[in-house]
């Protein structure tokens, strides 16, 4: 009987444990499937409002503008000869003596077109015509000065392409291994004819001067006088022909470069290609003799957006940083152009920066970082993020200070200098303290628990 009772108690215990486990499982799933209205509302409610704050700073505020710019020379020249020599059907590139990036000097042959050299000469007046014997002008004076500087004469530089200039041009071409271009075969034939005429008149005069006077002495003297006049005229004509003929400098064989050393930007990629008549060539194509040269000091050109451009002025300090060289250079704003519209991009101000010391030539053509530094505030000021300012209906500008106990304190301020997302503020009545926290993001900045001050 006792054993039967014992088995019955064990069976009841097992049943009780199983029932309890079943209740636990049912309760777990019921809790996941069935929620009270309060719990459901809590789960779909938005997160609590987040308040972002920033400290009030007390310091000097200085504006900086960071952008990119291109390094290049102050002058860029393009050259394509308009003729390749008297016998060439069209100009043809027959030699390239320089390569992109190479520095070139005055009097250097940079390329050859149809067997003729192309020279660089110092001068600020652009070449625009053939320089021939007898020519006058500022470009001739520039040529004379260039020839003097290169050591070829003439002894006195002026605006006339005279016999001394002609001799100096001859010496220049001798130094580079080419015969000089001349004014042409017709001029040479005219000179020879004039020389023969002078010789003939000289002989005729000599014969008259040794002839016996005879009975008509007066007639002989008249013949001698006429012969002298004819000879004088012939000699003048010969001198004029000589002055306007001979060695010359064709426009197709030289270009004036204002500053040295100059740097080659682009050359024809292949020799032997025909050139286009006039205009600049496209680098890398054999069908053009286009040569591009940069000359003068290296400057940096940038395009500044319309809002920042109004804050940049001449002589403003600039830091130039080259990521390629890992170097920084100082400079100043040289010029600020007019607001320039451009298709496809917002209007911009073209700004040129001149370095305080010459930039390395390897920087030419590089893209660099520019940091423009504006004038600082004259003394320390209270500074907050611009996003901390808000306006009220009455037009006042305010900030909201977050108090240690969580309350908000609205303070009317007068904003001042702004730079780099910050603005200086002056409280109209309340006292500001360095380190106080101001709201920069909240659902309602104007919602305060304390009275505005």
XYZ file of C-alpha atoms in Angstrom:
453
model
C 0.000 0.000 0.000
C 2.851 2.286 0.836
C 4.564 1.708 -2.523
C 1.358 2.494 -4.357
C 1.052 5.838 -2.580
C 4.673 6.635 -3.341
C 4.208 6.028 -7.056
C 1.056 8.162 -7.009
C 2.909 11.106 -5.404
C 5.728 10.901 -7.961
C 3.205 10.910 -10.805
C 1.456 13.986 -9.404
C 4.820 15.775 -9.063
C 5.693 15.072 -12.711
C 2.312 16.298 -13.831
C 2.695 19.496 -11.769
C 6.150 20.243 -13.228
C 4.917 19.702 -16.795
C 1.957 21.994 -16.237
C 4.224 24.712 -14.859
C 6.550 24.447 -17.868
C 3.605 24.655 -20.227
C 2.399 27.784 -18.502
C 5.844 29.370 -18.847
C 5.987 28.648 -22.596
C 2.464 29.960 -23.114
C 3.272 33.083 -21.118
C 6.464 33.744 -23.130
C 4.724 33.582 -26.499
C 1.711 35.469 -25.235
C 4.018 38.261 -24.157
C 5.471 38.448 -27.679
C 2.161 38.185 -29.488
C -0.106 40.238 -27.268
C 0.846 43.833 -26.183
C -0.975 46.377 -24.132
C -2.057 49.656 -25.817
C 0.493 51.577 -23.736
C 3.332 49.283 -24.781
C 2.355 49.438 -28.460
C 2.261 53.262 -28.376
C 5.671 53.379 -26.725
C 7.256 51.212 -29.423
C 6.026 53.394 -32.335
C 6.760 56.748 -30.635
C 9.663 58.864 -32.079
C 12.931 58.917 -30.160
C 13.328 61.644 -27.574
C 14.404 65.047 -28.835
C 18.172 65.407 -29.181
C 19.817 68.702 -28.312
C 23.205 69.435 -29.877
C 25.259 72.120 -28.219
C 28.549 73.885 -28.822
C 30.701 75.947 -26.450
C 30.924 79.722 -26.618
C 34.529 80.600 -27.516
C 36.390 83.791 -26.686
C 39.107 84.392 -29.253
C 40.238 86.288 -32.334
C 38.185 85.304 -35.398
C 39.928 85.136 -38.752
C 38.382 84.175 -42.074
C 40.017 81.629 -44.362
C 38.955 80.463 -47.824
C 40.359 77.197 -49.179
C 40.213 76.356 -52.888
C 42.308 74.956 -55.750
C 44.359 76.780 -58.357
C 46.538 76.152 -61.416
C 50.198 77.174 -61.583
C 51.208 78.805 -64.849
C 53.339 81.535 -66.332
C 52.030 85.070 -66.579
C 52.420 84.927 -70.383
C 51.660 82.061 -72.744
C 52.689 82.235 -76.382
C 51.562 80.153 -79.328
C 53.467 79.874 -82.599
C 52.568 78.389 -85.959
C 54.514 79.624 -89.002
C 52.462 80.977 -91.869
C 55.002 79.939 -94.485
C 57.722 77.357 -94.596
C 60.184 78.929 -97.006
C 60.077 80.373 -100.497
C 60.062 77.008 -102.263
C 57.758 75.077 -99.900
C 54.275 74.228 -101.135
C 53.130 74.237 -97.520
C 54.902 74.475 -94.158
C 56.244 71.126 -92.984
C 57.757 70.320 -89.592
C 61.247 68.983 -90.315
C 62.706 69.142 -86.821
C 61.774 69.617 -83.187
C 64.677 70.750 -81.011
C 62.907 71.009 -77.631
C 60.519 68.937 -75.532
C 57.626 69.840 -73.212
C 58.799 71.070 -69.829
C 62.221 72.121 -71.129
C 63.571 75.567 -70.311
C 64.709 77.614 -73.281
C 66.828 80.714 -73.627
C 67.149 83.640 -76.019
C 68.600 82.952 -79.456
C 67.740 79.244 -79.298
C 66.425 77.224 -82.233
C 63.289 75.521 -80.946
C 62.065 73.869 -84.136
C 62.616 73.639 -87.862
C 59.934 74.115 -90.495
C 60.595 73.261 -94.139
C 64.304 73.222 -93.409
C 64.331 76.681 -91.850
C 64.981 77.494 -88.161
C 62.530 79.012 -85.682
C 64.324 81.247 -83.165
C 63.312 82.726 -79.839
C 64.403 86.311 -79.249
C 63.904 88.557 -76.202
C 61.210 91.200 -76.549
C 57.844 92.310 -75.208
C 56.401 93.555 -78.524
C 54.840 90.558 -80.309
C 56.228 89.667 -83.730
C 53.721 90.613 -86.425
C 55.676 91.166 -89.667
C 58.811 90.294 -91.583
C 61.733 92.423 -90.446
C 63.496 93.538 -93.620
C 66.348 95.904 -94.418
C 64.985 99.420 -94.407
C 62.168 98.655 -91.942
C 61.537 101.039 -89.046
C 59.610 100.671 -85.809
C 59.601 99.537 -82.201
C 59.847 95.916 -83.234
C 63.038 96.730 -85.155
C 64.439 98.527 -82.099
C 63.570 95.391 -80.118
C 65.414 93.236 -82.656
C 68.473 95.474 -82.460
C 68.446 95.284 -78.674
C 68.129 91.493 -78.851
C 71.061 91.241 -81.253
C 73.169 93.428 -78.979
C 72.245 91.299 -75.976
C 73.213 88.125 -77.847
C 76.595 89.617 -78.748
C 76.101 90.124 -82.496
C 75.752 93.926 -82.599
C 74.806 96.405 -83.990
C 76.904 98.926 -82.109
C 73.991 101.321 -81.763
C 70.446 100.035 -81.409
C 67.728 102.125 -83.004
C 64.439 101.767 -84.854
C 66.078 101.284 -88.288
C 66.959 97.961 -89.870
C 70.135 99.313 -91.382
C 73.397 97.846 -92.665
C 74.614 97.122 -89.120
C 71.433 95.214 -88.339
C 71.787 93.269 -91.560
C 75.339 92.295 -90.656
C 74.249 91.323 -87.134
C 71.468 89.103 -88.528
C 74.046 87.450 -90.789
C 76.260 86.718 -87.772
C 73.270 85.375 -85.804
C 72.413 82.878 -88.536
C 76.055 81.900 -88.948
C 76.115 81.030 -85.223
C 73.211 78.571 -85.557
C 74.439 76.999 -88.770
C 71.867 78.302 -91.243
C 72.157 80.806 -94.083
C 69.990 83.850 -93.412
C 66.818 84.404 -95.371
C 67.062 87.184 -97.929
C 64.665 89.629 -99.473
C 64.609 87.559 -102.642
C 66.249 86.861 -105.969
C 64.604 89.809 -107.709
C 66.195 92.198 -105.235
C 69.574 90.583 -105.760
C 69.210 90.900 -109.552
C 68.212 94.553 -109.166
C 71.294 95.229 -107.043
C 73.559 93.536 -109.594
C 72.008 95.546 -112.399
C 72.461 98.764 -110.422
C 76.079 97.837 -109.688
C 76.741 97.284 -113.411
C 75.137 100.621 -114.210
C 77.324 102.403 -111.667
C 80.425 100.704 -113.071
C 79.497 101.708 -116.597
C 78.877 105.341 -115.569
C 82.154 105.416 -113.655
C 84.004 104.208 -116.762
C 82.242 106.753 -118.965
C 83.100 109.584 -116.583
C 86.726 108.437 -116.429
C 86.924 108.481 -120.248
C 85.506 111.983 -120.426
C 87.879 113.245 -117.766
C 90.970 112.131 -119.773
C 89.654 113.202 -123.158
C 91.340 116.073 -125.008
C 89.301 119.295 -124.736
C 89.594 120.130 -128.471
C 87.886 123.146 -129.937
C 84.641 122.474 -128.009
C 85.953 122.613 -124.454
C 82.663 123.893 -123.093
C 80.799 120.949 -124.588
C 83.188 118.492 -122.956
C 82.716 120.079 -119.550
C 78.952 119.813 -119.912
C 79.283 116.103 -120.744
C 81.469 115.604 -117.690
C 78.920 117.419 -115.460
C 76.060 115.277 -116.818
C 78.100 112.107 -116.309
C 78.777 113.101 -112.706
C 75.088 113.740 -112.101
C 74.145 110.400 -113.688
C 76.780 108.591 -111.635
C 75.593 110.252 -108.414
C 72.025 109.216 -109.116
C 73.072 105.679 -109.959
C 75.082 105.412 -106.776
C 72.115 106.671 -104.719
C 69.839 104.132 -106.402
C 72.361 101.373 -105.713
C 72.667 102.406 -102.053
C 68.882 102.395 -101.700
C 68.582 98.940 -103.286
C 71.330 97.593 -101.063
C 69.679 99.107 -97.969
C 66.402 97.328 -98.755
C 67.768 93.961 -99.789
C 69.857 91.189 -98.346
C 69.613 89.346 -95.027
C 66.262 89.630 -93.279
C 64.232 87.994 -90.494
C 60.984 86.420 -91.798
C 58.004 86.236 -89.460
C 57.998 82.457 -89.964
C 61.434 82.143 -88.350
C 61.255 83.964 -85.021
C 59.105 84.867 -82.062
C 59.657 87.435 -79.341
C 59.484 86.081 -75.784
C 59.101 88.698 -73.017
C 60.874 86.865 -70.184
C 63.503 84.199 -69.751
C 63.970 81.462 -68.946
C 60.858 80.389 -70.798
C 59.336 76.918 -70.677
C 57.986 74.738 -73.475
C 54.385 73.675 -72.917
C 53.714 71.766 -76.136
C 55.458 70.874 -79.382
C 54.527 68.868 -82.483
C 54.681 65.199 -81.567
C 56.178 64.133 -84.902
C 58.514 65.798 -87.386
C 57.550 65.702 -91.047
C 53.857 66.505 -90.697
C 52.290 69.331 -92.709
C 51.235 72.377 -90.732
C 48.082 74.428 -90.824
C 48.337 77.945 -92.138
C 48.193 80.324 -89.206
C 46.787 79.830 -85.740
C 47.987 77.614 -82.924
C 48.459 73.907 -83.244
C 46.920 71.151 -81.180
C 49.602 69.334 -79.176
C 50.168 65.694 -79.952
C 49.117 65.729 -83.608
C 51.547 65.568 -86.497
C 49.477 67.780 -88.793
C 50.205 70.925 -86.783
C 53.369 72.869 -86.084
C 51.798 74.370 -82.983
C 54.356 75.385 -80.383
C 53.301 76.750 -77.014
C 55.668 78.504 -74.639
C 55.111 79.944 -71.189
C 57.179 82.916 -70.163
C 57.461 85.160 -67.147
C 57.019 84.517 -63.470
C 54.908 81.615 -62.300
C 51.602 82.656 -60.759
C 48.555 80.741 -59.551
C 45.106 81.289 -61.073
C 41.931 80.300 -59.243
C 38.177 80.578 -59.812
C 36.475 81.729 -56.606
C 32.724 81.377 -56.158
C 30.629 84.518 -56.019
C 30.094 84.533 -52.238
C 33.764 84.024 -51.312
C 35.100 86.182 -54.141
C 33.626 89.324 -52.599
C 35.761 88.726 -49.502
C 39.064 88.589 -51.398
C 41.118 91.697 -52.132
C 44.439 92.658 -53.688
C 47.501 92.023 -51.449
C 45.555 89.566 -49.275
C 47.903 86.867 -47.875
C 47.685 83.401 -49.438
C 49.299 80.080 -48.639
C 50.109 77.884 -51.637
C 50.537 74.172 -50.937
C 51.727 71.579 -53.459
C 50.794 68.017 -52.563
C 53.199 66.757 -55.240
C 56.225 68.462 -53.689
C 54.873 68.460 -50.153
C 55.843 72.129 -49.811
C 54.074 75.347 -48.843
C 54.752 78.791 -50.257
C 53.475 82.211 -49.271
C 52.061 84.784 -51.641
C 49.620 87.638 -52.079
C 46.606 88.292 -54.293
C 47.798 90.077 -57.428
C 44.417 90.736 -59.015
C 40.723 89.976 -58.657
C 38.708 90.040 -61.878
C 35.059 90.790 -62.489
C 32.351 88.245 -61.737
C 32.503 85.946 -64.757
C 29.600 83.805 -66.014
C 30.516 80.444 -67.472
C 28.296 77.906 -69.180
C 27.582 74.900 -67.019
C 29.176 76.242 -63.827
C 28.205 78.976 -61.350
C 29.688 82.470 -61.879
C 33.146 82.984 -60.413
C 35.778 85.614 -59.732
C 39.117 84.985 -61.504
C 41.890 85.534 -58.953
C 45.645 85.614 -59.627
C 48.104 84.935 -56.809
C 51.743 86.035 -57.005
C 54.173 84.077 -54.784
C 56.446 86.072 -52.488
C 59.449 84.281 -53.994
C 59.764 82.599 -57.411
C 58.187 79.168 -57.595
C 60.158 76.172 -58.769
C 59.778 75.618 -62.485
C 58.635 72.022 -61.874
C 55.421 73.468 -60.388
C 54.335 74.802 -63.778
C 51.036 73.224 -64.771
C 50.373 71.727 -61.334
C 47.122 71.967 -59.407
C 47.742 73.337 -55.905
C 45.761 74.178 -52.776
C 45.213 77.841 -51.924
C 44.322 79.151 -48.488
C 43.269 82.806 -48.460
C 43.575 84.477 -45.065
C 41.286 87.406 -44.245
C 41.777 90.217 -41.772
C 41.275 89.090 -38.141
C 39.010 90.810 -35.648
C 40.936 93.575 -33.850
C 40.522 91.863 -30.458
C 39.106 88.728 -28.859
C 35.369 88.277 -29.313
C 32.706 85.784 -28.254
C 32.294 83.266 -31.067
C 29.489 80.758 -31.720
C 28.551 78.573 -34.703
C 26.378 80.373 -37.231
C 23.799 77.602 -36.773
C 23.313 78.808 -33.164
C 21.637 82.023 -34.371
C 17.885 82.257 -34.863
C 15.524 85.130 -35.500
C 12.298 85.985 -33.732
C 9.165 87.518 -35.162
C 10.258 90.942 -33.908
C 13.396 90.713 -36.083
C 15.837 90.224 -33.224
C 18.711 87.752 -33.512
C 19.128 85.367 -30.594
C 21.068 82.448 -29.203
C 19.825 79.878 -26.702
C 22.136 79.083 -23.819
C 21.761 75.642 -22.195
C 21.936 76.034 -18.424
C 23.511 73.361 -16.210
C 20.103 72.424 -14.777
C 18.731 71.798 -18.288
C 16.788 75.043 -18.651
C 17.179 77.236 -21.728
C 18.069 80.908 -21.669
C 17.307 82.975 -24.785
C 19.757 85.859 -25.244
C 19.393 88.634 -27.825
C 22.707 89.301 -29.617
C 24.223 91.430 -32.321
C 26.157 89.279 -34.831
C 29.455 90.552 -36.227
C 32.285 89.030 -38.283
C 31.604 85.577 -39.692
C 34.177 83.152 -41.017
C 34.460 79.413 -41.559
C 31.000 78.679 -40.164
C 31.514 80.803 -37.048
C 30.239 84.253 -36.102
C 31.161 86.767 -33.449
C 28.291 87.862 -31.181
C 27.734 90.623 -28.653
C 24.962 90.195 -26.076
C 22.610 93.169 -25.829
C 22.062 92.857 -22.078
C 23.014 89.444 -20.684
C 26.558 88.421 -19.876
C 28.218 85.753 -21.978
C 30.854 83.424 -20.584
C 33.490 81.423 -22.374
C 32.564 77.736 -22.241
C 28.791 78.265 -21.906
C 26.877 75.811 -24.091
C 24.557 77.101 -26.814
C 22.016 75.069 -28.731
C 22.842 74.441 -32.389
C 20.135 71.845 -33.054
C 16.740 71.392 -31.412
C 13.113 70.968 -32.378
C 12.334 74.497 -31.229
C 15.214 76.777 -30.347
C 12.866 79.547 -29.275
C 11.152 77.349 -26.671
C 12.628 78.471 -23.355
C 11.785 78.104 -19.727
C 13.386 81.333 -18.668
C 12.571 84.867 -19.834
C 14.553 86.189 -22.827
C 17.312 88.581 -21.888
